């Protein structure tokens, strides 16, 4: 039996001086007091500094983007109904920054959505911006950079919203673990960005490692001793920044495992050796519980699963994450489910679970079709009809020799003035007033490369009727290369939508009979499978301007997104710092708020 070379059960001593610091902070809670763990100063107030720093996410030292010296950034934990206040200072020296609170709908605070050129100006080096918003619903969320490719640089962290005081979850558990998934490259994001914008395009290629809570292993394996690995066994003391995050459990208990994916590229599959999982939450919304051996999770998605620790408690078990939807060149991410009745350094008897083949889309679709909304007061029933339907064709294309991703043959290029300000104050010269196309030509063959490879750039906005019901059909197609169509997870800011259904080939009106109007999942991120379509429905009831885009970061960087606006005339008291750039800076910089 193999063992790991360190003891996971050793915890650092809780020093007397640290106890004194905590007491002092409690007595003087009105005074700013920052701890190294959360940097939380008062109830739901956080003071953060974003900066580059050296770190070893996978055993190779590199430069990461961290918050207050931490990677990943500090976890935010609040209750539904709380106001979260993050005072963010940019210490990056040479580039701007914003942070998007993924899954938080920002009702009444659209300027806090954290989308550069859409909801706010970037926070310039040395500047501070205050994000204040209400977390209106319990669930599993996360935050990440939304400027350039800063998510790939490591700017992300977990955000957990517990139920409000007096409320209960519709399921029971004895303990909880929070897993934030990401992928990691040794090539800097600046190199990646230049490559994507070059002629010919230089693709970022596959990540060097997959990270669990910012920890992964490169060039070695935790499971090398089983003999099916080309890597050597990892030599870890347990104190490294890249040492695995271990899940310590008691036997015969039920644990909630929250999983959120902030990957820049990878779609992943999770499995736990000898254990089944019960899926109960997706993107902050409850599900009809269902049991599964493994779970597919795409970039931008989050889940909660319940795990019963009912197996042999004298053994430990692998938790594995493997690549799906792309031919994998990155090893599985591994960690251990440690039954505390034995040592955490004891390796499992069996090899890690085998990830389903990367292109086994039948497996992926079967999982997606099991996801149904729970009949719960927090989840609205779908609107039976729609007022407007927008069909969005996802294609790869060329513009003057540059490779782009386009929607209805328009590649998104964001303007200098944030839409929230330009639309609210009628600055029509700030962006293209041409209405973006709402469909694609009927004769277009989604099973073949585009006949016309050429695209255009644009920054027009889909203006939605306030409180109208909107259907969006995401239509996938062949890319420039023959016989290739890729997975795309799409994320909508400011809303949740009902996922009405999935289908093969080109969507037609006859496909409407396949829609699930009884219990469709209510989510903020949905996947379209290769050569298929996904049907979404949402109510445009949140005044603001909202991004809707592929959550694969290089795809968004290459133009794969659109912008929705609704009820912007109802937005008031916009902080001036949110619009202190472009045309709004020149025209409206008086007073503390705009409008």
Coordinates of C-alpha atoms in Angstrom, one line a residue, residues 45-579:
X45 CA -17.3 44.7 4.1
X46 CA -14.1 43.6 2.4
X47 CA -11.1 45.7 1.5
X48 CA -9.1 44.2 -1.3
X49 CA -6.0 45.0 -3.3
X50 CA -5.4 43.3 -6.7
X51 CA -1.8 42.8 -7.7
X52 CA 0.5 40.4 -9.5
X53 CA 2.6 38.1 -7.3
X54 CA 4.8 35.0 -7.5
X55 CA 3.0 31.7 -6.8
X56 CA 3.2 28.0 -7.5
X57 CA -0.2 26.8 -8.4
X58 CA 1.1 23.5 -9.9
X59 CA 4.6 23.2 -8.5
X60 CA 6.1 25.6 -11.1
X61 CA 6.6 29.2 -9.8
X62 CA 4.8 31.7 -12.0
X63 CA 3.1 35.1 -11.8
X64 CA -0.5 35.0 -10.8
X65 CA -3.1 37.8 -10.2
X66 CA -4.0 37.7 -6.5
X67 CA -6.0 39.6 -3.9
X68 CA -4.4 40.7 -0.7
X69 CA -1.6 38.2 -1.2
X70 CA -4.0 35.3 -1.7
X71 CA -4.6 32.9 -4.6
X72 CA -7.3 32.2 -5.3
X73 CA -8.9 35.3 -3.8
X74 CA -10.6 35.3 -0.4
X75 CA -13.9 33.5 -0.2
X76 CA -17.0 35.7 0.4
X77 CA -19.6 34.2 2.6
X78 CA -22.9 36.0 3.2
X79 CA -26.6 35.3 3.8
X80 CA -29.4 35.9 1.3
X81 CA -30.6 39.5 1.7
X82 CA -27.2 40.8 2.9
X83 CA -25.4 43.7 1.3
X84 CA -21.9 42.9 0.3
X85 CA -19.4 45.8 0.0
X86 CA -16.0 45.2 -1.6
X87 CA -13.6 48.2 -1.7
X88 CA -11.3 47.2 -4.6
X89 CA -8.0 48.9 -5.2
X90 CA -6.0 48.3 -8.4
X91 CA -2.3 47.6 -7.6
X92 CA -1.5 46.2 -11.1
X93 CA 0.7 49.1 -12.1
X94 CA 0.1 49.0 -15.8
X95 CA -3.5 47.7 -16.5
X96 CA -7.1 48.2 -15.5
X97 CA -9.3 45.7 -13.6
X98 CA -12.9 44.9 -12.9
X99 CA -14.5 42.0 -11.0
X100 CA -17.7 40.3 -12.0
X101 CA -19.9 38.6 -9.3
X102 CA -20.9 35.6 -11.3
X103 CA -24.5 34.6 -10.7
X104 CA -25.4 37.7 -8.6
X105 CA -28.3 39.4 -10.5
X106 CA -27.4 42.9 -9.3
X107 CA -31.0 44.0 -9.0
X108 CA -31.0 47.8 -8.5
X109 CA -27.2 47.9 -8.9
X110 CA -26.3 47.2 -12.6
X111 CA -23.1 49.3 -12.3
X112 CA -21.8 46.7 -9.8
X113 CA -21.9 43.8 -12.3
X114 CA -18.2 44.3 -13.1
X115 CA -18.2 44.1 -16.9
X116 CA -15.7 46.5 -18.5
X117 CA -17.2 48.8 -21.2
X118 CA -20.7 47.4 -20.4
X119 CA -21.6 48.3 -16.8
X120 CA -18.6 50.3 -15.8
X121 CA -15.2 51.8 -16.7
X122 CA -12.1 49.8 -15.8
X123 CA -10.5 50.6 -12.5
X124 CA -7.2 52.2 -13.5
X125 CA -3.9 51.5 -11.6
X126 CA -4.0 53.2 -8.2
X127 CA -7.7 53.8 -8.3
X128 CA -10.3 52.3 -5.9
X129 CA -13.9 51.3 -6.7
X130 CA -16.6 50.4 -4.3
X131 CA -18.8 47.4 -5.3
X132 CA -22.0 47.4 -3.2
X133 CA -24.8 45.0 -4.0
X134 CA -27.4 42.7 -2.5
X135 CA -27.0 39.0 -2.6
X136 CA -30.7 38.2 -3.0
X137 CA -30.7 34.4 -3.2
X138 CA -28.9 31.6 -1.5
X139 CA -26.6 29.5 -3.7
X140 CA -23.1 28.6 -4.9
X141 CA -21.4 31.5 -6.8
X142 CA -18.0 32.8 -7.5
X143 CA -16.3 36.0 -8.8
X144 CA -13.7 36.7 -11.4
X145 CA -12.0 39.3 -13.5
X146 CA -13.9 40.5 -16.5
X147 CA -11.4 42.6 -18.4
X148 CA -9.1 41.1 -21.0
X149 CA -8.2 37.6 -19.9
X150 CA -7.6 38.3 -16.3
X151 CA -9.6 35.2 -15.2
X152 CA -6.9 33.1 -16.9
X153 CA -4.3 35.1 -14.9
X154 CA -5.9 33.8 -11.6
X155 CA -8.3 36.6 -10.6
X156 CA -11.1 34.6 -9.1
X157 CA -12.5 33.3 -5.9
X158 CA -15.5 31.6 -4.3
X159 CA -18.7 33.3 -3.2
X160 CA -21.2 31.4 -1.0
X161 CA -24.6 32.7 -0.1
X162 CA -26.3 30.9 2.8
X163 CA -30.1 30.9 3.3
X164 CA -31.6 33.9 5.1
X165 CA -32.1 33.7 8.9
X166 CA -35.1 31.5 9.6
X167 CA -35.0 29.8 6.2
X168 CA -34.0 26.2 5.6
X169 CA -32.5 24.3 2.6
X170 CA -34.8 21.7 1.1
X171 CA -32.2 19.0 2.0
X172 CA -30.1 18.0 5.0
X173 CA -26.3 17.8 5.4
X174 CA -23.8 17.5 8.2
X175 CA -20.9 19.3 6.7
X176 CA -19.8 21.2 3.6
X177 CA -16.8 21.6 1.3
X178 CA -16.4 24.3 -1.4
X179 CA -14.4 23.4 -4.6
X180 CA -13.4 26.1 -7.1
X181 CA -12.1 24.6 -10.4
X182 CA -9.8 26.4 -12.8
X183 CA -7.2 25.6 -15.5
X184 CA -3.7 26.9 -15.6
X185 CA -1.2 27.8 -18.3
X186 CA 2.5 28.5 -17.9
X187 CA 2.3 31.0 -20.7
X188 CA 1.2 34.4 -19.5
X189 CA -2.2 35.8 -20.4
X190 CA -0.4 38.7 -22.2
X191 CA 1.3 36.2 -24.5
X192 CA -2.0 34.4 -25.0
X193 CA -3.8 37.7 -25.8
X194 CA -1.2 38.7 -28.4
X195 CA -1.4 35.2 -29.9
X196 CA -5.1 35.3 -30.3
X197 CA -4.9 38.7 -31.9
X198 CA -2.1 37.8 -34.3
X199 CA -2.3 37.0 -38.0
X200 CA -2.3 34.1 -38.3
X201 CA -3.9 33.4 -34.9
X202 CA -1.8 31.5 -32.4
X203 CA -4.1 29.4 -30.3
X204 CA -3.5 29.2 -26.5
X205 CA -3.4 25.3 -26.6
X206 CA -4.4 23.1 -23.7
X207 CA -3.7 24.1 -20.1
X208 CA -0.7 22.6 -18.3
X209 CA -2.7 21.8 -15.2
X210 CA -6.2 21.7 -13.7
X211 CA -6.6 23.3 -10.3
X212 CA -8.8 22.5 -7.3
X213 CA -9.0 25.5 -5.1
X214 CA -5.9 26.9 -6.8
X215 CA -3.9 23.7 -6.3
X216 CA -2.7 21.3 -9.0
X217 CA 0.3 19.2 -9.9
X218 CA 2.5 19.5 -13.1
X219 CA 5.1 17.0 -14.1
X220 CA 4.2 14.5 -11.4
X221 CA 1.1 12.6 -10.3
X222 CA -0.5 11.8 -7.0
X223 CA -1.4 8.4 -8.5
X224 CA 1.7 7.5 -10.4
X225 CA 2.3 4.3 -8.4
X226 CA -0.6 2.6 -10.1
X227 CA 1.6 2.1 -13.1
X228 CA -0.7 3.7 -15.7
X229 CA 1.0 7.1 -15.5
X230 CA 3.9 8.5 -17.5
X231 CA 4.7 10.8 -14.5
X232 CA 6.7 10.2 -11.4
X233 CA 5.1 10.2 -8.0
X234 CA 4.7 13.7 -6.5
X235 CA 7.0 14.4 -3.7
X236 CA 5.0 16.6 -1.4
X237 CA 5.6 17.7 2.2
X238 CA 2.1 19.1 2.6
X239 CA 3.2 22.7 3.0
X240 CA 3.5 23.6 -0.7
X241 CA 1.2 26.0 -2.3
X242 CA 0.3 23.2 -4.8
X243 CA -0.3 20.5 -2.3
X244 CA -3.8 19.0 -2.8
X245 CA -6.8 20.3 -1.0
X246 CA -8.0 17.2 1.0
X247 CA -11.6 16.5 2.0
X248 CA -11.6 15.1 5.5
X249 CA -14.9 13.3 6.4
X250 CA -16.4 11.3 9.2
X251 CA -18.1 8.0 8.4
X252 CA -21.8 7.7 8.0
X253 CA -22.4 11.4 7.4
X254 CA -23.9 13.5 4.6
X255 CA -21.7 16.2 3.1
X256 CA -22.6 19.0 0.7
X257 CA -19.9 19.6 -1.9
X258 CA -20.3 22.9 -3.7
X259 CA -18.5 22.9 -7.1
X260 CA -18.0 26.0 -9.2
X261 CA -16.1 26.1 -12.5
X262 CA -14.2 29.3 -13.4
X263 CA -12.1 27.5 -16.0
X264 CA -11.0 29.6 -19.0
X265 CA -11.2 26.7 -21.5
X266 CA -11.8 23.3 -20.0
X267 CA -15.1 21.5 -19.6
X268 CA -14.7 19.0 -16.8
X269 CA -16.1 15.7 -15.4
X270 CA -16.1 15.0 -11.6
X271 CA -16.2 11.5 -10.0
X272 CA -15.5 10.1 -6.5
X273 CA -14.2 6.6 -6.3
X274 CA -16.8 4.1 -5.0
X275 CA -19.3 6.8 -4.2
X276 CA -22.4 8.2 -5.8
X277 CA -23.5 11.8 -5.7
X278 CA -26.9 13.3 -5.4
X279 CA -27.2 16.6 -7.4
X280 CA -29.4 19.2 -5.6
X281 CA -28.5 22.7 -6.8
X282 CA -27.3 24.3 -10.0
X283 CA -26.3 28.0 -10.4
X284 CA -28.0 29.0 -7.2
X285 CA -31.3 27.2 -7.9
X286 CA -32.6 24.0 -6.4
X287 CA -33.0 20.8 -8.5
X288 CA -35.1 17.7 -8.2
X289 CA -32.5 15.5 -6.6
X290 CA -31.0 12.8 -8.8
X291 CA -28.2 10.3 -8.2
X292 CA -25.2 10.1 -10.5
X293 CA -21.8 8.4 -10.7
X294 CA -20.1 11.4 -12.3
X295 CA -20.9 15.0 -13.1
X296 CA -20.2 17.2 -16.1
X297 CA -19.5 20.8 -15.3
X298 CA -18.8 23.6 -17.9
X299 CA -17.1 26.9 -17.4
X300 CA -19.4 29.3 -15.6
X301 CA -21.6 26.6 -14.0
X302 CA -21.9 25.7 -10.3
X303 CA -23.5 22.7 -8.6
X304 CA -24.1 21.3 -5.1
X305 CA -24.0 17.6 -4.6
X306 CA -24.7 15.5 -1.5
X307 CA -22.3 12.8 -0.6
X308 CA -23.0 10.0 1.9
X309 CA -19.8 8.6 3.5
X310 CA -21.1 5.1 3.7
X311 CA -18.1 3.2 2.2
X312 CA -15.3 1.3 4.0
X313 CA -14.0 3.9 6.5
X314 CA -10.5 2.2 6.7
X315 CA -9.8 3.4 3.1
X316 CA -9.5 6.7 1.3
X317 CA -10.9 7.4 -2.1
X318 CA -9.9 9.5 -5.1
X319 CA -11.8 12.6 -6.3
X320 CA -11.0 13.2 -10.0
X321 CA -11.6 15.9 -12.5
X322 CA -10.9 15.2 -16.2
X323 CA -11.3 17.1 -19.4
X324 CA -14.5 16.8 -21.5
X325 CA -15.4 18.2 -24.9
X326 CA -11.8 18.7 -26.1
X327 CA -9.2 16.0 -26.8
X328 CA -7.4 16.0 -23.4
X329 CA -3.7 16.9 -23.2
X330 CA -4.0 17.9 -19.5
X331 CA -3.8 15.2 -16.8
X332 CA -6.7 14.7 -14.4
X333 CA -6.9 16.9 -11.3
X334 CA -6.8 14.7 -8.3
X335 CA -7.4 14.9 -4.6
X336 CA -8.4 12.6 -1.8
X337 CA -11.6 11.9 0.2
X338 CA -10.1 11.1 3.5
X339 CA -12.1 9.1 6.0
X340 CA -10.7 10.5 9.3
X341 CA -10.7 7.0 10.8
X342 CA -7.4 6.5 9.0
X343 CA -4.4 8.6 7.9
X344 CA -5.0 11.2 5.1
X345 CA -1.6 10.1 3.7
X346 CA -2.9 6.7 2.9
X347 CA -3.4 6.2 -0.8
X348 CA -6.7 4.6 -2.1
X349 CA -6.6 1.0 -3.1
X350 CA -7.9 1.6 -6.6
X351 CA -6.8 3.9 -9.3
X352 CA -8.7 7.2 -9.8
X353 CA -12.0 7.0 -11.6
X354 CA -11.7 7.1 -15.4
X355 CA -13.1 10.2 -17.0
X356 CA -15.6 9.4 -19.8
X357 CA -14.2 9.8 -23.3
X358 CA -13.8 13.5 -24.2
X359 CA -16.2 13.2 -27.2
X360 CA -18.8 11.0 -25.6
X361 CA -21.5 13.6 -26.0
X362 CA -24.3 11.1 -25.4
X363 CA -23.0 10.8 -21.8
X364 CA -23.0 14.6 -21.5
X365 CA -26.5 15.0 -22.9
X366 CA -27.9 12.3 -20.7
X367 CA -26.6 14.1 -17.6
X368 CA -28.0 17.5 -18.8
X369 CA -31.4 16.0 -19.5
X370 CA -31.7 14.8 -15.9
X371 CA -31.5 18.4 -14.6
X372 CA -35.0 19.5 -13.6
X373 CA -36.1 22.4 -11.4
X374 CA -37.4 21.6 -7.9
X375 CA -40.9 22.8 -7.2
X376 CA -39.9 25.5 -4.7
X377 CA -41.0 29.0 -3.9
X378 CA -37.7 30.5 -4.9
X379 CA -38.0 29.2 -8.5
X380 CA -40.5 30.9 -10.8
X381 CA -42.5 28.9 -13.3
X382 CA -41.6 29.5 -17.0
X383 CA -43.6 31.9 -19.0
X384 CA -45.9 29.9 -21.3
X385 CA -45.2 32.2 -24.3
X386 CA -42.6 34.7 -25.5
X387 CA -42.8 38.2 -27.0
X388 CA -39.6 38.0 -29.0
X389 CA -37.3 35.3 -30.2
X390 CA -33.6 35.9 -31.0
X391 CA -31.6 33.2 -32.8
X392 CA -27.9 33.4 -32.3
X393 CA -25.7 31.4 -34.7
X394 CA -22.2 30.6 -33.3
X395 CA -19.6 30.6 -36.0
X396 CA -15.9 30.9 -36.4
X397 CA -14.8 33.3 -39.1
X398 CA -12.1 35.6 -40.5
X399 CA -11.7 39.3 -40.8
X400 CA -8.8 40.7 -42.7
X401 CA -6.9 37.5 -42.0
X402 CA -7.6 37.5 -38.3
X403 CA -9.6 34.6 -36.8
X404 CA -12.8 35.7 -35.0
X405 CA -15.8 34.1 -33.3
X406 CA -19.0 35.7 -34.5
X407 CA -22.7 35.7 -33.6
X408 CA -24.9 36.0 -36.7
X409 CA -21.7 36.9 -38.4
X410 CA -20.9 39.9 -36.1
X411 CA -17.9 39.7 -33.9
X412 CA -18.3 41.8 -30.7
X413 CA -16.0 44.7 -30.2
X414 CA -16.7 46.7 -27.0
X415 CA -16.8 50.6 -27.1
X416 CA -14.8 53.0 -25.0
X417 CA -17.8 54.4 -23.2
X418 CA -19.8 51.9 -21.0
X419 CA -23.2 51.1 -22.5
X420 CA -24.9 51.7 -19.1
X421 CA -23.9 55.4 -19.3
X422 CA -24.3 56.0 -23.0
X423 CA -27.8 54.4 -23.2
X424 CA -29.0 56.0 -19.9
X425 CA -27.9 59.5 -21.1
X426 CA -28.7 59.2 -24.8
X427 CA -25.1 59.4 -26.1
X428 CA -25.8 57.9 -29.5
X429 CA -22.3 58.4 -30.8
X430 CA -20.9 56.1 -28.2
X431 CA -21.7 52.9 -30.0
X432 CA -23.2 51.6 -33.3
X433 CA -26.9 52.3 -33.4
X434 CA -27.5 49.6 -36.1
X435 CA -29.7 46.9 -34.7
X436 CA -27.8 43.6 -34.6
X437 CA -29.2 40.7 -36.6
X438 CA -31.9 38.5 -34.8
X439 CA -31.4 35.4 -37.0
X440 CA -29.2 33.9 -39.7
X441 CA -30.0 33.1 -43.3
X442 CA -32.4 30.2 -43.7
X443 CA -30.1 28.5 -46.3
X444 CA -27.1 28.4 -43.9
X445 CA -25.8 24.8 -43.4
X446 CA -24.7 24.4 -39.8
X447 CA -23.1 21.0 -40.6
X448 CA -20.5 22.5 -42.9
X449 CA -17.8 25.3 -42.7
X450 CA -19.2 28.7 -43.6
X451 CA -19.2 29.4 -47.4
X452 CA -18.4 33.0 -46.6
X453 CA -15.6 33.1 -44.1
X454 CA -15.6 36.8 -43.7
X455 CA -17.2 38.6 -40.8
X456 CA -17.5 42.1 -39.4
X457 CA -17.1 43.6 -36.0
X458 CA -19.8 45.5 -34.2
X459 CA -21.0 46.8 -30.9
X460 CA -24.7 47.1 -31.4
X461 CA -27.2 46.3 -28.6
X462 CA -30.3 44.2 -28.5
X463 CA -32.8 46.6 -26.9
X464 CA -35.4 44.5 -25.1
X465 CA -38.8 45.5 -24.0
X466 CA -38.9 46.0 -20.3
X467 CA -40.7 43.0 -18.7
X468 CA -41.0 41.3 -22.0
X469 CA -40.4 37.5 -22.3
X470 CA -37.5 36.7 -24.6
X471 CA -36.5 33.4 -26.2
X472 CA -32.9 32.9 -27.2
X473 CA -32.0 30.0 -29.4
X474 CA -28.3 29.3 -29.3
X475 CA -27.4 27.6 -32.6
X476 CA -24.1 25.8 -32.9
X477 CA -22.4 25.1 -36.2
X478 CA -19.2 23.8 -37.9
X479 CA -16.1 25.9 -37.5
X480 CA -13.7 26.9 -40.3
X481 CA -12.2 23.4 -40.2
X482 CA -14.3 20.6 -41.6
X483 CA -16.0 18.2 -39.3
X484 CA -15.4 20.3 -36.2
X485 CA -18.0 21.9 -33.9
X486 CA -17.1 22.9 -30.3
X487 CA -18.9 23.0 -27.0
X488 CA -19.8 26.5 -25.8
X489 CA -21.2 27.4 -22.3
X490 CA -23.1 30.6 -22.5
X491 CA -23.6 32.9 -19.4
X492 CA -26.2 35.6 -19.0
X493 CA -25.5 38.5 -16.7
X494 CA -28.3 40.1 -14.6
X495 CA -30.8 37.2 -15.0
X496 CA -31.5 33.6 -14.7
X497 CA -33.2 31.8 -17.6
X498 CA -35.2 28.6 -18.1
X499 CA -33.4 26.0 -20.2
X500 CA -36.3 24.8 -22.3
X501 CA -34.4 22.1 -24.1
X502 CA -31.6 20.8 -26.4
X503 CA -31.7 19.5 -29.9
X504 CA -29.6 18.2 -32.8
X505 CA -28.9 20.1 -36.1
X506 CA -30.6 23.3 -37.1
X507 CA -33.4 24.5 -34.9
X508 CA -36.9 24.8 -36.5
X509 CA -40.3 25.8 -35.2
X510 CA -41.3 22.2 -35.0
X511 CA -38.7 21.7 -32.3
X512 CA -40.8 23.8 -30.0
X513 CA -42.8 20.7 -29.2
X514 CA -39.7 19.4 -27.4
X515 CA -39.7 22.3 -25.0
X516 CA -40.0 21.5 -21.3
X517 CA -42.4 24.1 -19.9
X518 CA -43.2 22.0 -16.7
X519 CA -40.0 22.0 -14.8
X520 CA -37.1 23.4 -16.8
X521 CA -34.0 24.2 -14.9
X522 CA -33.5 27.8 -13.9
X523 CA -29.9 28.8 -14.5
X524 CA -27.5 31.5 -15.5
X525 CA -25.2 29.3 -17.7
X526 CA -26.1 26.8 -20.4
X527 CA -24.2 24.7 -22.8
X528 CA -24.7 24.2 -26.5
X529 CA -23.4 20.9 -27.8
X530 CA -21.6 20.4 -31.1
X531 CA -23.9 20.8 -34.2
X532 CA -26.9 21.3 -31.8
X533 CA -29.1 24.0 -30.4
X534 CA -30.2 25.1 -26.9
X535 CA -33.4 27.0 -26.2
X536 CA -33.6 29.6 -23.4
X537 CA -36.3 31.8 -22.1
X538 CA -36.0 34.7 -19.7
X539 CA -38.0 37.8 -18.5
X540 CA -36.3 41.2 -19.2
X541 CA -37.2 42.5 -15.7
X542 CA -33.8 43.9 -14.5
X543 CA -33.1 47.5 -15.6
X544 CA -29.5 47.7 -17.0
X545 CA -27.2 46.6 -19.7
X546 CA -26.1 43.0 -19.6
X547 CA -23.5 40.8 -21.3
X548 CA -24.4 37.4 -22.8
X549 CA -21.4 35.5 -23.9
X550 CA -19.5 32.3 -24.3
X551 CA -17.7 31.7 -21.0
X552 CA -14.7 30.2 -22.7
X553 CA -12.4 33.2 -22.1
X554 CA -10.4 33.1 -25.4
X555 CA -13.7 32.8 -27.3
X556 CA -15.1 35.9 -25.7
X557 CA -11.8 37.7 -26.3
X558 CA -12.2 36.9 -30.0
X559 CA -15.8 38.3 -30.1
X560 CA -18.2 35.6 -29.0
X561 CA -20.8 37.6 -27.2
X562 CA -23.8 40.0 -27.4
X563 CA -25.2 42.7 -25.3
X564 CA -28.8 43.1 -24.0
X565 CA -30.3 46.3 -22.6
X566 CA -33.7 46.7 -20.8
X567 CA -35.4 49.4 -18.8
X568 CA -32.2 51.5 -18.6
X569 CA -34.3 54.7 -18.1
X570 CA -35.2 53.3 -14.7
X571 CA -31.6 53.1 -13.5
X572 CA -30.7 55.9 -11.1
X573 CA -27.9 57.0 -8.8
X574 CA -25.1 55.6 -10.8
X575 CA -21.8 56.2 -8.9
X576 CA -19.7 58.7 -10.9
X577 CA -16.7 56.4 -10.7
X578 CA -18.5 53.8 -12.7
X579 CA -18.7 56.1 -15.7

